[in-house]
Amino acid sequence: MITVAGDGSGDYNCDGKDDHVQINQALEYAANNPGTTVHLKGPFTYMIGDSLRIGSKTILEGDSGVTIKLASGLPVWGGRDSSIAEKKAMLMIRGNSATDVTIRNLTVDGSQSDYYSSVRLGTSCYNMATIVNCNGLTVKDVTFQNGCNDAMLISNSSNILIDTVTVNKCGHDGVYAYHVKGITVKNSKFINRTNSSVRFDSVTDGVMKNNECTTSGGGYAGLELQGTLNNIEASGNYFHDLPAPAVVHLNTKETNVNIHDNRIENCG
């Protein structure tokens, strides 16, 4: 384990400004030493002005009270014309494939209402997490809040577990899985304001269970299904007070899609 701190007590030390520099130094060490945990000491808010780049066989975790927050005054990240692989984010895995990554015990704050209120939500700007070409990812006990676009955009990846996550007012989908094989989203809470809680687009072996999906005003479905879908299960979820149907099918080709034993109240 190596530590990052805001009080001078870490292996890498931050001062609340451009903290991505020191955190990325720690993450680079971890990528070169597989099996390393990068531990952010708290309580502290780490202000980042660039992506945190996570490599294979790395755990990124925080103490209680740790927040990673997008700094003010940044040029626009992403946009409608950028491909998924180019959608820059606060937390990123992209380029060469990565394996066995864990992100846990953090709050990720996209600073939308603080610094980027003029950015139109859902226009691919300032993702909170973009994961591309990853085999083996666990996101657990993480809160994503106050974002301009997706909380978690996951593409061309496999063996994904999202467990006990809160997505509170992101700018697009809470979980956007696109061309993913093997993803489970469970025990999580989604508070929509622009798009859907979970989107499975061209997914094989996808599970959504025991989640709560609602809205702060606006947004879309609890589960949005698109593309070619194989072996999908949605069960035990509580969908309520959504402005759209709890589950939406958009231009799908479905094989073995099972939606059962969900509680649905006051959905459009």
JSON list of C-alpha atoms in Angstrom, two decimals, residues 80-226:
[
{"chain": "A", "resi": 80, "resn": "ARG", "atom": "CA", "xyz": [-20.90, 15.30, -28.71]},
{"chain": "A", "resi": 81, "resn": "ASP", "atom": "CA", "xyz": [-18.36, 14.72, -31.49]},
{"chain": "A", "resi": 82, "resn": "SER", "atom": "CA", "xyz": [-15.94, 12.69, -29.38]},
{"chain": "A", "resi": 83, "resn": "SER", "atom": "CA", "xyz": [-15.94, 8.89, -29.58]},
{"chain": "A", "resi": 84, "resn": "ILE", "atom": "CA", "xyz": [-16.40, 6.81, -26.45]},
{"chain": "A", "resi": 85, "resn": "ALA", "atom": "CA", "xyz": [-12.67, 6.14, -26.28]},
{"chain": "A", "resi": 86, "resn": "GLU", "atom": "CA", "xyz": [-12.07, 9.91, -26.33]},
{"chain": "A", "resi": 87, "resn": "LYS", "atom": "CA", "xyz": [-14.55, 10.80, -23.60]},
{"chain": "A", "resi": 88, "resn": "LYS", "atom": "CA", "xyz": [-12.14, 12.16, -21.04]},
{"chain": "A", "resi": 89, "resn": "ALA", "atom": "CA", "xyz": [-13.16, 11.60, -17.43]},
{"chain": "A", "resi": 90, "resn": "MET", "atom": "CA", "xyz": [-12.14, 12.16, -13.85]},
{"chain": "A", "resi": 91, "resn": "LEU", "atom": "CA", "xyz": [-11.39, 8.43, -13.49]},
{"chain": "A", "resi": 92, "resn": "MET", "atom": "CA", "xyz": [-10.09, 6.71, -16.61]},
{"chain": "A", "resi": 93, "resn": "ILE", "atom": "CA", "xyz": [-9.04, 3.34, -17.92]},
{"chain": "A", "resi": 94, "resn": "ARG", "atom": "CA", "xyz": [-8.37, 3.43, -21.65]},
{"chain": "A", "resi": 95, "resn": "GLY", "atom": "CA", "xyz": [-5.83, 2.72, -24.37]},
{"chain": "A", "resi": 96, "resn": "ASN", "atom": "CA", "xyz": [-4.15, -0.62, -23.78]},
{"chain": "A", "resi": 97, "resn": "SER", "atom": "CA", "xyz": [-6.34, -3.14, -21.99]},
{"chain": "A", "resi": 98, "resn": "ALA", "atom": "CA", "xyz": [-6.34, -3.28, -18.20]},
{"chain": "A", "resi": 99, "resn": "THR", "atom": "CA", "xyz": [-7.24, -6.12, -15.85]},
{"chain": "A", "resi": 100, "resn": "ASP", "atom": "CA", "xyz": [-8.34, -6.50, -12.26]},
{"chain": "A", "resi": 101, "resn": "VAL", "atom": "CA", "xyz": [-9.01, -2.94, -11.14]},
{"chain": "A", "resi": 102, "resn": "THR", "atom": "CA", "xyz": [-10.88, -1.95, -7.97]},
{"chain": "A", "resi": 103, "resn": "ILE", "atom": "CA", "xyz": [-12.24, 1.50, -7.08]},
{"chain": "A", "resi": 104, "resn": "ARG", "atom": "CA", "xyz": [-13.80, 1.77, -3.62]},
{"chain": "A", "resi": 105, "resn": "ASN", "atom": "CA", "xyz": [-14.74, 3.99, -0.70]},
{"chain": "A", "resi": 106, "resn": "LEU", "atom": "CA", "xyz": [-14.70, 7.35, -2.49]},
{"chain": "A", "resi": 107, "resn": "THR", "atom": "CA", "xyz": [-16.93, 10.26, -3.38]},
{"chain": "A", "resi": 108, "resn": "VAL", "atom": "CA", "xyz": [-16.50, 11.56, -6.91]},
{"chain": "A", "resi": 109, "resn": "ASP", "atom": "CA", "xyz": [-17.91, 15.09, -7.34]},
{"chain": "A", "resi": 110, "resn": "GLY", "atom": "CA", "xyz": [-18.28, 16.42, -10.88]},
{"chain": "A", "resi": 111, "resn": "SER", "atom": "CA", "xyz": [-18.71, 20.06, -9.71]},
{"chain": "A", "resi": 112, "resn": "GLN", "atom": "CA", "xyz": [-21.59, 20.73, -12.11]},
{"chain": "A", "resi": 113, "resn": "SER", "atom": "CA", "xyz": [-23.56, 23.08, -9.87]},
{"chain": "A", "resi": 114, "resn": "ASP", "atom": "CA", "xyz": [-20.38, 24.63, -8.46]},
{"chain": "A", "resi": 115, "resn": "TYR", "atom": "CA", "xyz": [-18.34, 25.45, -11.56]},
{"chain": "A", "resi": 116, "resn": "TYR", "atom": "CA", "xyz": [-20.03, 24.12, -14.69]},
{"chain": "A", "resi": 117, "resn": "SER", "atom": "CA", "xyz": [-23.67, 25.10, -14.42]},
{"chain": "A", "resi": 118, "resn": "SER", "atom": "CA", "xyz": [-23.55, 26.56, -17.94]},
{"chain": "A", "resi": 119, "resn": "VAL", "atom": "CA", "xyz": [-22.65, 23.18, -19.46]},
{"chain": "A", "resi": 120, "resn": "ARG", "atom": "CA", "xyz": [-25.63, 21.47, -21.03]},
{"chain": "A", "resi": 121, "resn": "LEU", "atom": "CA", "xyz": [-26.18, 18.16, -19.28]},
{"chain": "A", "resi": 122, "resn": "GLY", "atom": "CA", "xyz": [-25.81, 14.98, -21.31]},
{"chain": "A", "resi": 123, "resn": "THR", "atom": "CA", "xyz": [-23.56, 16.44, -24.01]},
{"chain": "A", "resi": 124, "resn": "SER", "atom": "CA", "xyz": [-20.59, 14.13, -23.21]},
{"chain": "A", "resi": 125, "resn": "CYS", "atom": "CA", "xyz": [-18.66, 16.81, -21.31]},
{"chain": "A", "resi": 126, "resn": "TYR", "atom": "CA", "xyz": [-16.80, 16.03, -18.07]},
{"chain": "A", "resi": 127, "resn": "ASN", "atom": "CA", "xyz": [-17.58, 12.34, -17.55]},
{"chain": "A", "resi": 128, "resn": "MET", "atom": "CA", "xyz": [-16.92, 11.12, -14.03]},
{"chain": "A", "resi": 129, "resn": "ALA", "atom": "CA", "xyz": [-15.61, 7.69, -15.09]},
{"chain": "A", "resi": 130, "resn": "THR", "atom": "CA", "xyz": [-14.78, 6.32, -18.54]},
{"chain": "A", "resi": 131, "resn": "ILE", "atom": "CA", "xyz": [-13.70, 2.68, -18.63]},
{"chain": "A", "resi": 132, "resn": "VAL", "atom": "CA", "xyz": [-12.58, 1.21, -21.96]},
{"chain": "A", "resi": 133, "resn": "ASN", "atom": "CA", "xyz": [-10.96, -2.19, -22.61]},
{"chain": "A", "resi": 134, "resn": "CYS", "atom": "CA", "xyz": [-10.99, -3.43, -19.03]},
{"chain": "A", "resi": 135, "resn": "ASN", "atom": "CA", "xyz": [-11.35, -7.08, -18.03]},
{"chain": "A", "resi": 136, "resn": "GLY", "atom": "CA", "xyz": [-12.19, -7.27, -14.36]},
{"chain": "A", "resi": 137, "resn": "LEU", "atom": "CA", "xyz": [-13.45, -4.12, -12.63]},
{"chain": "A", "resi": 138, "resn": "THR", "atom": "CA", "xyz": [-15.06, -3.67, -9.21]},
{"chain": "A", "resi": 139, "resn": "VAL", "atom": "CA", "xyz": [-16.62, -0.35, -8.18]},
{"chain": "A", "resi": 140, "resn": "LYS", "atom": "CA", "xyz": [-17.89, -0.58, -4.60]},
{"chain": "A", "resi": 141, "resn": "ASP", "atom": "CA", "xyz": [-19.04, 1.92, -1.98]},
{"chain": "A", "resi": 142, "resn": "VAL", "atom": "CA", "xyz": [-18.52, 4.88, -4.29]},
{"chain": "A", "resi": 143, "resn": "THR", "atom": "CA", "xyz": [-20.75, 7.96, -4.55]},
{"chain": "A", "resi": 144, "resn": "PHE", "atom": "CA", "xyz": [-20.90, 9.81, -7.86]},
{"chain": "A", "resi": 145, "resn": "GLN", "atom": "CA", "xyz": [-22.57, 13.19, -7.52]},
{"chain": "A", "resi": 146, "resn": "ASN", "atom": "CA", "xyz": [-23.18, 16.52, -9.20]},
{"chain": "A", "resi": 147, "resn": "GLY", "atom": "CA", "xyz": [-21.92, 15.52, -12.65]},
{"chain": "A", "resi": 148, "resn": "CYS", "atom": "CA", "xyz": [-22.33, 16.92, -16.16]},
{"chain": "A", "resi": 149, "resn": "ASN", "atom": "CA", "xyz": [-22.48, 13.58, -17.99]},
{"chain": "A", "resi": 150, "resn": "ASP", "atom": "CA", "xyz": [-22.25, 9.83, -17.30]},
{"chain": "A", "resi": 151, "resn": "ALA", "atom": "CA", "xyz": [-21.26, 8.66, -13.85]},
{"chain": "A", "resi": 152, "resn": "MET", "atom": "CA", "xyz": [-19.78, 5.44, -15.31]},
{"chain": "A", "resi": 153, "resn": "LEU", "atom": "CA", "xyz": [-19.33, 4.87, -19.04]},
{"chain": "A", "resi": 154, "resn": "ILE", "atom": "CA", "xyz": [-18.05, 1.34, -19.63]},
{"chain": "A", "resi": 155, "resn": "SER", "atom": "CA", "xyz": [-17.23, 0.09, -23.13]},
{"chain": "A", "resi": 156, "resn": "ASN", "atom": "CA", "xyz": [-15.60, -2.96, -24.74]},
{"chain": "A", "resi": 157, "resn": "SER", "atom": "CA", "xyz": [-15.06, -4.44, -21.29]},
{"chain": "A", "resi": 158, "resn": "SER", "atom": "CA", "xyz": [-15.91, -7.60, -19.36]},
{"chain": "A", "resi": 159, "resn": "ASN", "atom": "CA", "xyz": [-16.39, -8.96, -15.85]},
{"chain": "A", "resi": 160, "resn": "ILE", "atom": "CA", "xyz": [-17.71, -5.78, -14.27]},
{"chain": "A", "resi": 161, "resn": "LEU", "atom": "CA", "xyz": [-19.16, -5.55, -10.74]},
{"chain": "A", "resi": 162, "resn": "ILE", "atom": "CA", "xyz": [-20.85, -2.37, -9.50]},
{"chain": "A", "resi": 163, "resn": "ASP", "atom": "CA", "xyz": [-22.00, -2.83, -5.91]},
{"chain": "A", "resi": 164, "resn": "THR", "atom": "CA", "xyz": [-23.36, -0.45, -3.27]},
{"chain": "A", "resi": 165, "resn": "VAL", "atom": "CA", "xyz": [-22.88, 2.65, -5.37]},
{"chain": "A", "resi": 166, "resn": "THR", "atom": "CA", "xyz": [-24.86, 5.89, -5.17]},
{"chain": "A", "resi": 167, "resn": "VAL", "atom": "CA", "xyz": [-25.34, 8.02, -8.26]},
{"chain": "A", "resi": 168, "resn": "ASN", "atom": "CA", "xyz": [-26.85, 11.33, -7.22]},
{"chain": "A", "resi": 169, "resn": "LYS", "atom": "CA", "xyz": [-27.67, 13.76, -10.03]},
{"chain": "A", "resi": 170, "resn": "CYS", "atom": "CA", "xyz": [-25.24, 12.98, -12.79]},
{"chain": "A", "resi": 171, "resn": "GLY", "atom": "CA", "xyz": [-25.76, 14.51, -16.25]},
{"chain": "A", "resi": 172, "resn": "HIS", "atom": "CA", "xyz": [-26.55, 11.42, -18.32]},
{"chain": "A", "resi": 173, "resn": "ASP", "atom": "CA", "xyz": [-26.68, 7.69, -17.43]},
{"chain": "A", "resi": 174, "resn": "GLY", "atom": "CA", "xyz": [-25.66, 6.38, -14.04]},
{"chain": "A", "resi": 175, "resn": "VAL", "atom": "CA", "xyz": [-24.18, 3.25, -15.63]},
{"chain": "A", "resi": 176, "resn": "TYR", "atom": "CA", "xyz": [-23.82, 3.22, -19.42]},
{"chain": "A", "resi": 177, "resn": "ALA", "atom": "CA", "xyz": [-22.60, -0.23, -20.50]},
{"chain": "A", "resi": 178, "resn": "TYR", "atom": "CA", "xyz": [-21.87, -0.40, -24.25]},
{"chain": "A", "resi": 179, "resn": "HIS", "atom": "CA", "xyz": [-20.58, -3.62, -25.79]},
{"chain": "A", "resi": 180, "resn": "VAL", "atom": "CA", "xyz": [-19.91, -5.24, -22.43]},
{"chain": "A", "resi": 181, "resn": "LYS", "atom": "CA", "xyz": [-19.81, -8.94, -21.57]},
{"chain": "A", "resi": 182, "resn": "GLY", "atom": "CA", "xyz": [-20.54, -9.79, -17.96]},
{"chain": "A", "resi": 183, "resn": "ILE", "atom": "CA", "xyz": [-21.77, -6.89, -15.84]},
{"chain": "A", "resi": 184, "resn": "THR", "atom": "CA", "xyz": [-23.64, -6.89, -12.53]},
{"chain": "A", "resi": 185, "resn": "VAL", "atom": "CA", "xyz": [-25.15, -3.75, -11.01]},
{"chain": "A", "resi": 186, "resn": "LYS", "atom": "CA", "xyz": [-26.55, -4.39, -7.55]},
{"chain": "A", "resi": 187, "resn": "ASN", "atom": "CA", "xyz": [-27.44, -2.89, -4.18]},
{"chain": "A", "resi": 188, "resn": "SER", "atom": "CA", "xyz": [-27.14, 0.64, -5.53]},
{"chain": "A", "resi": 189, "resn": "LYS", "atom": "CA", "xyz": [-29.20, 3.83, -5.58]},
{"chain": "A", "resi": 190, "resn": "PHE", "atom": "CA", "xyz": [-29.71, 6.03, -8.61]},
{"chain": "A", "resi": 191, "resn": "ILE", "atom": "CA", "xyz": [-31.25, 9.51, -8.50]},
{"chain": "A", "resi": 192, "resn": "ASN", "atom": "CA", "xyz": [-31.82, 10.50, -12.14]},
{"chain": "A", "resi": 193, "resn": "ARG", "atom": "CA", "xyz": [-32.00, 13.99, -13.52]},
{"chain": "A", "resi": 194, "resn": "THR", "atom": "CA", "xyz": [-31.13, 13.67, -17.22]},
{"chain": "A", "resi": 195, "resn": "ASN", "atom": "CA", "xyz": [-31.17, 10.11, -18.57]},
{"chain": "A", "resi": 196, "resn": "SER", "atom": "CA", "xyz": [-31.45, 6.57, -17.18]},
{"chain": "A", "resi": 197, "resn": "SER", "atom": "CA", "xyz": [-30.17, 4.90, -14.07]},
{"chain": "A", "resi": 198, "resn": "VAL", "atom": "CA", "xyz": [-28.68, 1.97, -15.98]},
{"chain": "A", "resi": 199, "resn": "ARG", "atom": "CA", "xyz": [-28.33, 1.52, -19.75]},
{"chain": "A", "resi": 200, "resn": "PHE", "atom": "CA", "xyz": [-27.42, -1.87, -21.23]},
{"chain": "A", "resi": 201, "resn": "ASP", "atom": "CA", "xyz": [-26.59, -1.34, -24.90]},
{"chain": "A", "resi": 202, "resn": "SER", "atom": "CA", "xyz": [-25.31, -4.45, -26.73]},
{"chain": "A", "resi": 203, "resn": "VAL", "atom": "CA", "xyz": [-24.63, -6.36, -23.51]},
{"chain": "A", "resi": 204, "resn": "THR", "atom": "CA", "xyz": [-24.22, -10.08, -22.91]},
{"chain": "A", "resi": 205, "resn": "ASP", "atom": "CA", "xyz": [-24.64, -11.56, -19.43]},
{"chain": "A", "resi": 206, "resn": "GLY", "atom": "CA", "xyz": [-25.98, -8.45, -17.72]},
{"chain": "A", "resi": 207, "resn": "VAL", "atom": "CA", "xyz": [-27.60, -8.41, -14.27]},
{"chain": "A", "resi": 208, "resn": "MET", "atom": "CA", "xyz": [-29.38, -5.54, -12.52]},
{"chain": "A", "resi": 209, "resn": "LYS", "atom": "CA", "xyz": [-30.71, -6.49, -9.11]},
{"chain": "A", "resi": 210, "resn": "ASN", "atom": "CA", "xyz": [-31.72, -5.01, -5.78]},
{"chain": "A", "resi": 211, "resn": "ASN", "atom": "CA", "xyz": [-31.27, -1.40, -6.82]},
{"chain": "A", "resi": 212, "resn": "GLU", "atom": "CA", "xyz": [-33.39, 1.68, -6.15]},
{"chain": "A", "resi": 213, "resn": "CYS", "atom": "CA", "xyz": [-34.05, 3.99, -9.10]},
{"chain": "A", "resi": 214, "resn": "THR", "atom": "CA", "xyz": [-35.82, 7.32, -8.72]},
{"chain": "A", "resi": 215, "resn": "THR", "atom": "CA", "xyz": [-35.46, 10.97, -9.76]},
{"chain": "A", "resi": 216, "resn": "SER", "atom": "CA", "xyz": [-34.67, 14.41, -8.41]},
{"chain": "A", "resi": 217, "resn": "GLY", "atom": "CA", "xyz": [-36.85, 15.81, -11.18]},
{"chain": "A", "resi": 218, "resn": "GLY", "atom": "CA", "xyz": [-36.39, 14.93, -14.84]},
{"chain": "A", "resi": 219, "resn": "GLY", "atom": "CA", "xyz": [-34.44, 12.03, -16.24]},
{"chain": "A", "resi": 220, "resn": "TYR", "atom": "CA", "xyz": [-35.70, 8.93, -17.97]},
{"chain": "A", "resi": 221, "resn": "ALA", "atom": "CA", "xyz": [-36.00, 5.21, -17.21]},
{"chain": "A", "resi": 222, "resn": "GLY", "atom": "CA", "xyz": [-34.67, 3.00, -14.47]},
{"chain": "A", "resi": 223, "resn": "LEU", "atom": "CA", "xyz": [-33.31, 0.45, -16.97]},
{"chain": "A", "resi": 224, "resn": "GLU", "atom": "CA", "xyz": [-32.81, 1.35, -20.62]},
{"chain": "A", "resi": 225, "resn": "LEU", "atom": "CA", "xyz": [-32.25, -1.59, -22.99]},
{"chain": "A", "resi": 226, "resn": "GLN", "atom": "CA", "xyz": [-30.78, -1.10, -26.46]}
]
